XYZ file of C-alpha atoms in Angstrom:
673
model
C 37.421 19.430 -16.786
C 35.966 22.283 -18.834
C 32.897 20.512 -20.263
C 29.730 22.439 -19.342
C 26.610 20.811 -20.837
C 23.134 21.507 -19.480
C 20.066 19.406 -20.318
C 16.789 19.501 -18.369
C 17.465 16.295 -16.405
C 21.255 16.120 -16.402
C 24.240 18.416 -16.628
C 27.939 17.960 -17.238
C 29.626 20.464 -14.973
C 31.982 20.990 -12.051
C 30.937 20.052 -8.502
C 29.386 22.585 -6.159
C 31.664 24.332 -3.691
C 30.358 22.311 -0.720
C 31.352 19.058 -2.481
C 34.972 20.124 -2.859
C 37.243 19.779 -5.868
C 39.781 17.064 -6.611
C 42.305 17.462 -9.437
C 43.639 14.734 -11.727
C 46.947 14.266 -9.957
C 45.265 13.918 -6.580
C 43.003 11.256 -8.108
C 45.981 9.307 -9.417
C 47.774 9.596 -6.084
C 44.752 8.139 -4.252
C 44.684 5.085 -6.518
C 47.591 3.048 -5.239
C 48.120 -0.619 -4.578
C 48.425 -1.613 -0.947
C 48.703 -4.954 0.802
C 44.949 -4.727 1.453
C 44.158 -4.014 -2.207
C 46.426 -6.835 -3.426
C 44.745 -9.253 -1.034
C 41.325 -8.479 -2.544
C 42.639 -8.799 -6.086
C 44.288 -12.119 -5.241
C 40.899 -13.370 -3.983
C 39.350 -12.504 -7.353
C 37.240 -9.627 -6.038
C 36.848 -6.175 -7.463
C 38.199 -3.415 -5.263
C 37.118 0.153 -4.554
C 40.170 2.323 -3.998
C 38.102 5.102 -2.501
C 34.499 6.167 -2.074
C 33.661 9.700 -0.973
C 29.958 10.289 -0.394
C 28.472 13.592 0.781
C 24.907 14.527 1.574
C 24.023 18.220 1.686
C 20.719 19.585 2.918
C 19.406 23.146 3.096
C 15.988 24.790 3.229
C 16.008 25.065 -0.570
C 17.487 21.758 -1.783
C 18.840 18.294 -1.010
C 21.952 17.108 -2.835
C 24.050 13.979 -2.845
C 27.631 13.785 -4.140
C 29.720 10.674 -4.889
C 33.287 10.279 -6.074
C 34.648 6.770 -6.396
C 37.326 4.713 -8.128
C 36.994 0.959 -8.522
C 38.418 -1.901 -10.544
C 36.748 -3.606 -13.483
C 38.391 -6.995 -13.033
C 35.163 -8.981 -13.179
C 33.289 -9.205 -16.532
C 29.941 -8.725 -14.792
C 31.116 -5.462 -13.205
C 32.494 -4.338 -16.547
C 29.093 -4.894 -18.145
C 27.278 -2.989 -15.396
C 29.725 -0.100 -15.658
C 29.449 0.076 -19.446
C 25.664 0.561 -19.405
C 23.934 1.960 -16.321
C 20.752 3.812 -15.417
C 20.152 6.649 -12.991
C 16.544 7.463 -12.046
C 15.821 11.065 -11.078
C 12.661 12.456 -9.519
C 10.655 15.348 -10.866
C 12.724 18.542 -10.664
C 15.826 16.542 -9.714
C 18.954 17.021 -11.829
C 21.795 14.556 -12.284
C 25.207 16.246 -12.456
C 28.102 14.433 -14.100
C 31.422 15.856 -12.928
C 33.897 13.259 -14.131
C 33.947 9.916 -15.957
C 37.508 8.676 -16.363
C 39.555 5.502 -16.374
C 43.055 4.883 -15.140
C 44.618 2.541 -17.687
C 48.279 1.541 -17.465
C 48.936 4.502 -15.185
C 47.386 7.022 -17.604
C 44.191 8.934 -16.735
C 41.794 8.990 -19.695
C 38.713 11.246 -19.872
C 35.769 9.065 -20.954
C 33.106 11.754 -21.211
C 33.735 12.054 -24.990
C 33.066 8.295 -25.172
C 29.874 8.555 -23.157
C 26.401 8.529 -24.682
C 23.532 9.766 -22.523
C 19.813 9.242 -23.162
C 16.921 10.536 -21.093
C 13.961 8.132 -20.998
C 10.687 7.903 -19.152
C 11.032 5.635 -16.122
C 8.531 3.056 -17.340
C 8.884 0.904 -14.233
C 7.085 3.526 -12.183
C 4.142 4.566 -14.374
C 1.337 2.049 -14.650
C -1.806 0.875 -12.916
C -2.597 4.161 -11.196
C 1.005 5.000 -10.351
C 1.863 8.355 -11.847
C 5.505 9.287 -11.997
C 7.365 12.016 -13.816
C 10.622 10.279 -12.921
C 13.150 10.095 -15.704
C 15.705 7.384 -16.384
C 19.095 8.616 -17.499
C 20.791 5.888 -19.498
C 24.591 6.143 -19.538
C 26.640 4.121 -22.034
C 30.432 4.322 -21.856
C 32.312 3.007 -24.886
C 35.581 1.106 -24.746
C 35.761 0.154 -21.106
C 38.224 -2.694 -20.719
C 38.899 -5.421 -18.210
C 41.385 -4.282 -15.563
C 40.547 -0.599 -16.094
C 40.034 1.468 -12.976
C 36.836 3.482 -13.412
C 36.474 6.885 -11.746
C 32.961 8.275 -11.424
C 32.193 11.652 -9.884
C 28.612 12.828 -9.912
C 25.842 14.349 -7.827
C 22.073 14.601 -7.679
C 20.447 17.925 -6.861
C 16.800 18.224 -5.782
C 15.653 21.873 -5.508
C 12.375 22.238 -3.631
C 9.228 23.499 -5.334
C 6.178 24.993 -3.636
C 4.554 21.606 -3.185
C 7.661 20.289 -1.397
C 6.589 22.177 1.703
C 7.368 19.230 4.004
C 10.871 18.848 2.579
C 11.436 22.563 3.043
C 10.439 22.339 6.695
C 11.914 18.951 7.559
C 14.940 16.927 6.584
C 15.288 13.157 6.727
C 18.063 10.959 5.400
C 19.047 7.417 6.316
C 22.657 6.398 5.712
C 23.093 2.629 5.536
C 26.505 1.015 5.797
C 27.776 -0.262 2.433
C 27.358 -3.628 0.768
C 29.831 -6.069 2.263
C 30.861 -7.471 -1.123
C 33.076 -4.474 -1.701
C 36.389 -3.792 -0.025
C 37.363 -0.131 0.268
C 40.830 1.318 0.512
C 39.129 4.465 1.795
C 35.469 4.966 2.661
C 34.148 8.362 3.729
C 30.612 9.641 4.274
C 29.902 13.280 5.158
C 26.561 14.812 6.132
C 26.450 18.614 5.775
C 23.719 20.611 7.503
C 23.073 23.987 5.951
C 19.541 24.247 7.263
C 18.549 26.883 9.766
C 17.153 24.108 12.003
C 19.165 21.746 14.176
C 19.449 18.206 12.817
C 19.633 15.154 15.063
C 21.368 11.962 14.026
C 21.017 8.526 15.562
C 23.507 5.681 15.122
C 21.771 2.317 15.297
C 22.874 -1.337 15.032
C 26.548 -0.539 15.263
C 28.524 -3.313 16.958
C 31.410 -3.542 19.350
C 34.534 -5.646 18.757
C 32.719 -8.750 20.019
C 29.887 -8.257 17.523
C 27.328 -7.172 20.109
C 24.885 -4.440 19.133
C 25.651 -1.199 20.935
C 23.065 1.132 22.393
C 21.908 3.771 19.884
C 23.629 7.145 20.102
C 21.920 10.481 19.396
C 23.892 13.619 18.537
C 23.089 16.975 16.931
C 24.300 19.187 14.081
C 23.836 22.941 14.041
C 23.871 24.890 10.796
C 27.054 24.249 8.763
C 28.160 21.495 11.080
C 29.237 18.210 9.537
C 29.131 14.557 10.511
C 31.886 12.349 9.104
C 32.128 8.564 9.046
C 35.509 7.421 7.765
C 37.271 4.055 7.459
C 40.426 2.797 5.731
C 41.059 -0.746 4.460
C 37.396 -1.358 5.133
C 35.016 -4.263 4.586
C 31.662 -3.972 6.294
C 31.759 -6.845 8.837
C 27.977 -7.317 9.061
C 26.593 -10.838 8.550
C 24.105 -9.892 5.841
C 21.923 -12.977 6.296
C 21.523 -12.672 10.058
C 22.277 -9.095 11.037
C 20.863 -5.665 10.270
C 23.262 -3.338 8.506
C 24.308 -0.464 10.767
C 22.544 2.762 9.812
C 22.389 6.403 10.831
C 19.115 8.294 10.752
C 19.371 12.052 10.201
C 16.262 14.149 10.848
C 15.308 17.697 11.756
C 15.160 17.789 15.536
C 11.493 17.412 16.546
C 9.275 15.398 18.861
C 6.313 13.350 17.668
C 4.007 15.739 19.509
C 5.464 18.736 17.671
C 5.084 16.955 14.350
C 1.469 15.960 15.021
C 0.695 19.584 15.947
C 2.252 20.643 12.625
C 0.312 18.240 10.406
C -3.060 18.133 12.220
C -4.147 21.728 11.361
C -3.447 21.074 7.660
C -5.939 18.211 7.654
C -8.355 19.958 10.009
C -8.674 22.871 7.602
C -9.762 20.404 4.928
C -12.359 18.818 7.225
C -13.700 22.192 8.365
C -14.468 23.157 4.774
C -15.879 19.771 3.723
C -19.646 19.304 3.593
C -20.840 16.011 2.164
C -24.312 17.504 1.689
C -22.899 20.148 -0.623
C -20.827 17.986 -2.962
C -22.294 14.449 -2.750
C -26.138 14.575 -2.470
C -26.504 11.373 -4.526
C -24.154 9.511 -2.195
C -26.076 10.787 0.835
C -29.293 9.510 -0.681
C -27.826 6.008 -0.919
C -26.436 6.167 2.617
C -29.742 7.369 4.073
C -31.584 4.515 2.364
C -29.617 2.000 4.471
C -31.146 1.336 7.889
C -28.289 -0.563 9.552
C -25.151 1.334 10.634
C -22.949 -1.699 9.926
C -24.214 -1.667 6.346
C -23.583 2.083 6.062
C -19.972 1.628 7.183
C -19.468 -1.211 4.714
C -21.032 0.842 1.913
C -18.826 3.874 2.722
C -15.600 1.847 2.738
C -16.371 -0.074 -0.439
C -17.571 3.044 -2.239
C -14.253 4.821 -1.677
C -12.175 1.698 -2.315
C -13.903 0.636 -5.524
C -15.370 3.808 -7.061
C -12.541 6.278 -6.479
C -9.568 5.434 -8.696
C -6.301 5.231 -6.790
C -3.566 7.428 -8.198
C -0.205 7.222 -6.500
C 1.964 10.169 -7.437
C 5.373 9.360 -6.019
C 6.630 12.926 -6.387
C 3.734 14.406 -4.444
C 3.252 11.796 -1.724
C 5.266 13.747 0.833
C 4.904 17.046 -0.891
C 1.431 18.566 -0.863
C -1.662 19.072 1.196
C -4.500 16.541 0.981
C -6.854 17.031 -1.925
C -10.253 18.509 -1.116
C -12.803 15.680 -0.724
C -15.172 17.459 -3.136
C -12.464 17.299 -5.827
C -11.792 13.638 -5.077
C -15.532 12.862 -5.293
C -16.064 14.818 -8.517
C -12.950 13.510 -10.290
C -13.390 9.975 -8.903
C -9.654 9.725 -8.309
C -7.012 10.573 -5.736
C -3.959 9.369 -3.841
C -4.023 7.646 -0.447
C -4.432 10.943 1.423
C -7.287 12.053 -0.804
C -9.131 8.736 -0.556
C -8.629 8.529 3.205
C -9.901 12.095 3.710
C -13.007 11.380 1.640
C -13.713 8.202 3.613
C -13.379 10.052 6.919
C -15.791 12.773 5.713
C -18.354 10.099 4.800
C -17.886 8.344 8.153
C -18.272 11.673 9.948
C -21.601 12.136 8.181
C -22.957 8.777 9.412
C -21.703 9.435 12.946
C -18.784 6.998 13.104
C -15.566 8.129 14.800
C -12.635 8.021 12.392
C -9.227 9.618 11.951
C -6.386 9.675 9.428
C -3.216 7.832 10.426
C 0.219 7.893 8.790
C 2.078 4.604 8.264
C 4.922 3.038 6.341
C 4.321 -0.672 5.813
C 7.741 -1.219 4.195
C 9.824 0.154 7.067
C 7.422 -0.584 9.920
C 10.046 -2.514 11.922
C 12.505 0.383 11.802
C 10.108 3.179 12.787
C 10.722 2.576 16.500
C 14.445 3.103 15.863
C 14.070 6.184 13.661
C 14.071 9.729 14.931
C 10.659 11.462 14.844
C 9.932 12.671 11.299
C 6.856 13.084 9.115
C 9.019 11.985 6.183
C 9.240 8.512 7.726
C 5.701 7.825 6.513
C 4.690 7.101 2.932
C 1.034 6.103 3.240
C -2.195 7.293 4.826
C -5.026 5.026 6.006
C -8.149 5.426 8.173
C -8.580 4.367 11.776
C -12.170 3.645 12.867
C -13.368 3.395 16.471
C -16.574 1.365 16.517
C -18.205 -0.821 19.147
C -15.190 -0.449 21.405
C -12.765 -1.789 18.789
C -10.119 -0.130 16.624
C -10.120 -1.037 12.933
C -7.754 0.157 10.221
C -8.910 0.562 6.634
C -6.686 1.102 3.620
C -8.867 3.141 1.279
C -6.586 2.379 -1.693
C -7.291 -1.376 -1.759
C -9.927 -2.748 -4.137
C -12.261 -5.722 -4.078
C -12.400 -6.154 -0.313
C -15.710 -6.927 1.338
C -17.524 -7.504 4.598
C -18.912 -5.571 7.517
C -16.233 -3.937 9.624
C -15.497 -6.914 11.906
C -15.345 -9.274 8.912
C -12.999 -7.280 6.712
C -9.387 -8.193 6.059
C -6.768 -7.370 8.674
C -3.843 -5.058 7.797
C -0.551 -6.124 9.367
C 1.570 -3.253 10.722
C 2.594 -1.975 14.139
C 3.476 1.738 14.213
C 1.456 4.786 13.230
C 1.023 8.497 13.886
C -2.562 9.663 14.254
C -3.350 12.988 12.576
C -4.614 14.767 15.679
C -3.045 17.358 17.983
C -0.582 16.307 20.710
C -0.009 12.764 19.454
C 2.873 10.412 20.138
C 3.914 7.534 17.897
C 1.491 4.701 18.631
C 1.842 0.953 18.580
C -1.054 -1.334 17.771
C -2.192 -4.050 20.120
C -1.687 -7.710 19.153
C -4.664 -9.292 17.439
C -6.434 -12.642 17.651
C -8.846 -13.503 14.866
C -12.457 -13.881 16.079
C -12.989 -16.358 13.241
C -11.053 -19.018 11.366
C -9.451 -17.616 8.219
C -9.487 -21.147 6.789
C -12.125 -23.699 7.812
C -11.699 -26.890 5.805
C -13.359 -30.303 5.842
C -11.588 -33.155 4.058
C -13.509 -36.338 3.198
C -11.613 -39.233 1.631
C -13.776 -42.332 1.242
C -12.228 -45.469 -0.274
C -14.077 -48.565 -1.495
C -12.253 -51.393 -3.243
C -9.583 -49.590 -5.256
C -11.455 -46.315 -5.809
C -11.189 -43.248 -3.606
C -13.528 -40.279 -3.650
C -11.949 -37.104 -2.330
C -13.953 -34.024 -1.338
C -12.583 -30.793 0.175
C -15.037 -28.171 1.355
C -13.316 -24.950 2.406
C -14.624 -21.679 3.805
C -12.316 -18.660 3.687
C -12.839 -15.489 5.721
C -11.210 -12.078 6.013
C -8.012 -11.609 4.021
C -8.208 -15.189 2.784
C -11.713 -14.649 1.390
C -10.615 -11.499 -0.426
C -7.541 -13.228 -1.840
C -9.415 -16.369 -2.949
C -12.190 -14.306 -4.494
C -9.621 -12.457 -6.594
C -7.774 -15.682 -7.425
C -10.870 -17.426 -8.751
C -11.892 -14.294 -10.639
C -8.557 -13.838 -12.391
C -7.327 -17.413 -12.879
C -8.281 -19.985 -15.489
C -10.292 -22.785 -13.859
C -8.021 -25.508 -15.278
C -5.062 -23.754 -13.674
C -6.936 -23.581 -10.358
C -7.665 -27.322 -10.452
C -4.025 -28.096 -11.290
C -2.956 -26.027 -8.300
C -5.222 -28.001 -5.951
C -4.117 -31.305 -7.537
C -0.478 -30.390 -6.984
C -1.143 -29.522 -3.331
C -3.011 -32.811 -2.789
C -0.249 -34.796 -4.505
C 1.950 -33.940 -1.512
C -0.774 -33.925 1.154
C -1.735 -37.519 0.315
C 1.975 -38.474 0.118
C 1.718 -39.593 -3.494
C 5.027 -37.817 -4.025
C 6.496 -40.770 -2.085
C 5.368 -43.599 -4.398
C 4.410 -42.145 -7.791
C 6.756 -39.258 -8.481
C 6.926 -38.357 -12.156
C 3.304 -39.347 -12.816
C 1.102 -36.788 -14.564
C -0.995 -35.360 -11.757
C -4.072 -35.153 -13.977
C -3.889 -38.932 -14.387
C -3.962 -39.396 -10.603
C -6.849 -37.041 -9.796
C -9.531 -38.063 -12.282
C -12.595 -35.953 -13.087
C -11.337 -33.202 -10.766
C -13.708 -30.265 -10.400
C -13.728 -27.196 -8.195
C -16.758 -24.991 -7.682
C -17.657 -21.848 -5.791
C -20.371 -22.935 -3.362
C -21.191 -19.482 -1.992
C -19.832 -15.954 -1.718
C -21.210 -13.920 1.184
C -19.855 -10.385 0.773
C -21.393 -9.196 4.032
C -19.826 -11.895 6.220
C -16.869 -11.906 3.799
C -17.028 -15.693 3.488
C -15.962 -17.431 0.299
C -16.773 -21.149 0.145
C -15.486 -23.629 -2.418
C -15.641 -27.384 -2.970
C -13.119 -29.630 -4.699
C -13.935 -33.200 -5.802
C -11.980 -35.892 -7.625
C -11.749 -39.661 -8.110
C -8.485 -41.507 -7.375
C -8.132 -45.024 -8.788
C -5.147 -46.038 -6.664
C -5.867 -44.172 -3.430
C -3.365 -45.835 -1.090
C 0.185 -44.730 -0.575
C 2.354 -47.887 -0.800
C 5.742 -47.963 0.907
C 8.743 -50.002 -0.345
C 7.596 -52.988 1.762
C 4.156 -52.933 0.079
C 2.384 -51.669 3.187
C -0.644 -49.523 2.364
C -1.636 -46.254 4.021
C -4.171 -43.480 3.681
C -2.578 -40.169 4.544
C -3.558 -36.534 4.581
C -1.081 -34.054 6.017
C -1.659 -30.343 5.375
C 1.752 -28.695 5.216
C 0.172 -25.251 5.570
C 0.094 -26.012 9.295
C 3.854 -26.535 9.373
C 5.212 -23.001 9.703
C 8.626 -23.466 8.123
C 9.402 -19.749 8.413
C 9.117 -20.040 12.215
C 11.060 -23.310 12.462
C 13.937 -22.112 10.259
C 14.229 -18.515 11.482
C 17.813 -17.580 12.385
C 18.112 -13.770 12.305
C 20.009 -12.248 15.242
C 18.574 -8.724 15.132
C 15.111 -8.937 13.613
C 12.533 -10.416 15.982
C 10.201 -12.884 14.289
C 7.156 -11.052 12.925
C 4.080 -13.143 13.746
C 1.356 -12.877 11.126
C -0.075 -16.376 10.571
C -3.756 -17.012 9.863
C -6.117 -18.913 12.146
C -6.993 -22.341 10.721
C -9.409 -25.186 11.389
C -9.446 -28.617 9.760
C -11.578 -31.723 9.931
C -9.885 -34.632 8.141
C -11.904 -37.796 7.511
C -10.139 -40.879 6.103
C -12.343 -43.982 5.744
C -11.901 -47.263 3.899
C -13.564 -50.664 3.522
C -10.390 -52.268 4.909
C -9.440 -52.901 8.537
C -6.982 -50.444 10.001
C -4.545 -50.471 12.903
C -6.641 -48.611 15.486
C -3.738 -48.378 17.930
C -1.002 -47.202 15.591
C 1.067 -44.534 17.371
C 0.686 -41.701 14.867
C -2.927 -42.516 14.042
C -4.017 -42.018 17.645
C -1.482 -39.330 18.522
C -3.060 -36.104 19.779
C -1.520 -32.794 20.673
C -2.388 -29.735 22.722
C -0.103 -26.693 22.736
C -0.741 -23.527 24.715
C 1.968 -21.090 23.701
C 1.679 -17.377 24.574
C 1.578 -16.727 20.824
C -0.578 -19.549 19.524
C -2.914 -22.306 20.658
C -2.866 -25.602 18.798
C -5.147 -28.573 19.335
C -5.306 -31.877 17.494
C -7.939 -34.456 18.482
C -8.673 -37.878 16.918
C -11.628 -40.252 16.614
C -10.607 -43.745 15.446
C -12.857 -46.685 14.475
C -12.107 -50.044 12.879
C -12.028 -48.791 9.303
C -11.158 -45.131 9.513
C -10.413 -42.061 11.563
C -11.128 -38.352 11.896
C -8.707 -35.635 12.979
C -9.901 -32.291 14.323
C -7.221 -29.592 14.215
C -7.414 -25.968 15.339
C -4.659 -23.358 15.121
C -5.307 -19.961 16.727
C -2.384 -17.483 16.701
C -1.943 -14.133 18.419
C -0.691 -11.976 15.556
C 0.585 -8.556 14.564
C 3.489 -8.650 16.981
C 7.179 -9.457 17.252
C 8.184 -12.555 19.217
C 10.727 -11.448 21.870
C 14.119 -13.076 21.442
C 14.057 -14.724 24.864
C 10.734 -16.407 24.057
C 11.432 -17.421 20.497
C 13.078 -20.816 21.116
C 10.013 -22.037 23.012
C 7.892 -20.718 20.127
C 10.107 -22.561 17.627
C 10.067 -25.799 19.658
C 6.279 -25.777 19.817
C 6.162 -25.431 16.039
C 8.493 -28.431 15.786
C 5.880 -30.305 17.843
C 3.201 -29.373 15.310
C 5.459 -30.681 12.550
C 5.947 -34.010 14.367
C 2.995 -35.731 12.674
C 0.428 -33.406 14.277
C -0.509 -31.591 11.092
C -2.748 -34.264 9.619
C -3.787 -37.904 9.809
C -2.463 -41.263 8.635
C -4.031 -44.736 8.892
C -2.315 -48.108 8.370
C -4.191 -50.792 6.445
C -4.206 -54.348 7.889
C -3.948 -56.562 4.827
C -6.545 -59.389 4.634
C -5.510 -63.018 5.112
C -4.384 -65.197 8.026
C -0.657 -64.684 7.501
C -1.052 -60.905 7.309
C -3.103 -60.942 10.519
C -0.449 -63.025 12.294
C 2.259 -60.670 11.027
C 0.286 -57.666 12.265
C -0.272 -59.193 15.717
C 3.405 -60.102 15.981
C 4.447 -56.566 15.024
C 1.996 -55.079 17.525
C 3.224 -57.344 20.353
C 6.882 -56.399 19.904
C 6.496 -52.668 19.205
């Protein structure tokens, strides 16, 4: 191929020397039908004759090369191949080496039939997210069903001055391929051309019996290669229940070495930062507050709400933290900048704080990864106060409360930006308050029921509900509550298809109070229900209120073999009052049933008070959160949640119908239960 076209974001050119060179005849020879290929075609699947993938890293660039040939037997695959997008980062260039099809045994160059447009990547630039990423749109004309498409391309990312971390450290995670595709030949090559040794760790590979093998760590010196190669290959992983095998490649370092690398960069910023010099107005406001708890709250909320969060994806791992004076003056910054400013303010008021590096999205995998600063994609602030550790994300908005009342951030692993640090793991957490504290009153007289729900939310729930009520139309809010109550009162069992607004008459919902210091948000819902009883097919009447939020379906249904169950439920408290002017069965099994569960990971208690015309249920759920449930303890955990779901998540009362015959029928039923 002699085409040599160079545009800023893409080029049409030959591959680099390290990627190798494959001529047309060799391509054709590699595309041959085998028994394995015919089997896939007979099953109606598309087939990849070969996939060669190479990753090359040096101290000046990272590059990734792919050459592949696959069938276009499925219309959906044909459509995807005809129009595709490639997103490139700032300073990254997409190289097109070959676009061809093999049609009826003839190799046809499709680059003349290819139209390429360079667009802004609009998916990544909005709401404070700045991205100079570009989207390269590739349209190939006249692709036909049963063509074999050959694509050969690469992505080259030369390092700029602000990519100082990428210059110093390499990190790449190879993940085994999608198990939809069958490959006649699959080959992955990692090429180390860095001056530093690179470690690689194979994780979640399985033996012939499907058991996960112990991770293996090996090393690559400069110009050494790692090769993973398979023929007639379908990834055997059970995608719904197993983790795909992966290999983590990273410059050989320890966590302590990495912390000693990054800590001086931040310390230099702190040494030169004087709040008195650049923020005298802020100091005046801080000094006017007498209580230290209030000063901490003011500092956090000032940075969260007054400094605009700008996430620049290209710079997140690529430059030193912004000076806090610049962040304060410009009123904007990324997570590092906002976290540094918050720490400087906390230092001024005498509260111990540090910057910590996290990655919420890959938190589970961090313990399996090799040590690398490039593992992390976010910076937050750790505060030590009154003997407790708290973590604050300075990029979040509209969160309130003194430190102990603020929302809780769920994650496990972090690296503190201090000298001589190891990767740390947070302790499990038990809420000192109930995230949801709800009182339900359902009073029925004659054929009219009056329903009142009074709910207090705290912590994360308060922040979320505050935002929800602020941003949602009140009619929509009421409809949401009505829909929830439609199922809680079991009306879905006897009046399905009825307009919910016709069931819950005169429904209103009001904000009772909003305490931004205690971070408590209290609401009250009220409605009138003209036919309040659930009526079964035998015309028996019941009052029921079962809150399905207490039934943790995600715990009961969890089936993954490799991922431990991540426990992050809220603490909850309910008082459910159901009262009527009718007699009730005061000894009915489920009405009087109580439950007490003491699991290592949650405590659950349900208590009842029953009188002749009503009952009250008191329910408390207190979980130990921010942890993984060990596999050997999970079945007991699941079983205990099944117990909660066995009529212990609410209250039901049976009405004894008036009249002599009904009383005789009730007594007969009771005697022969």
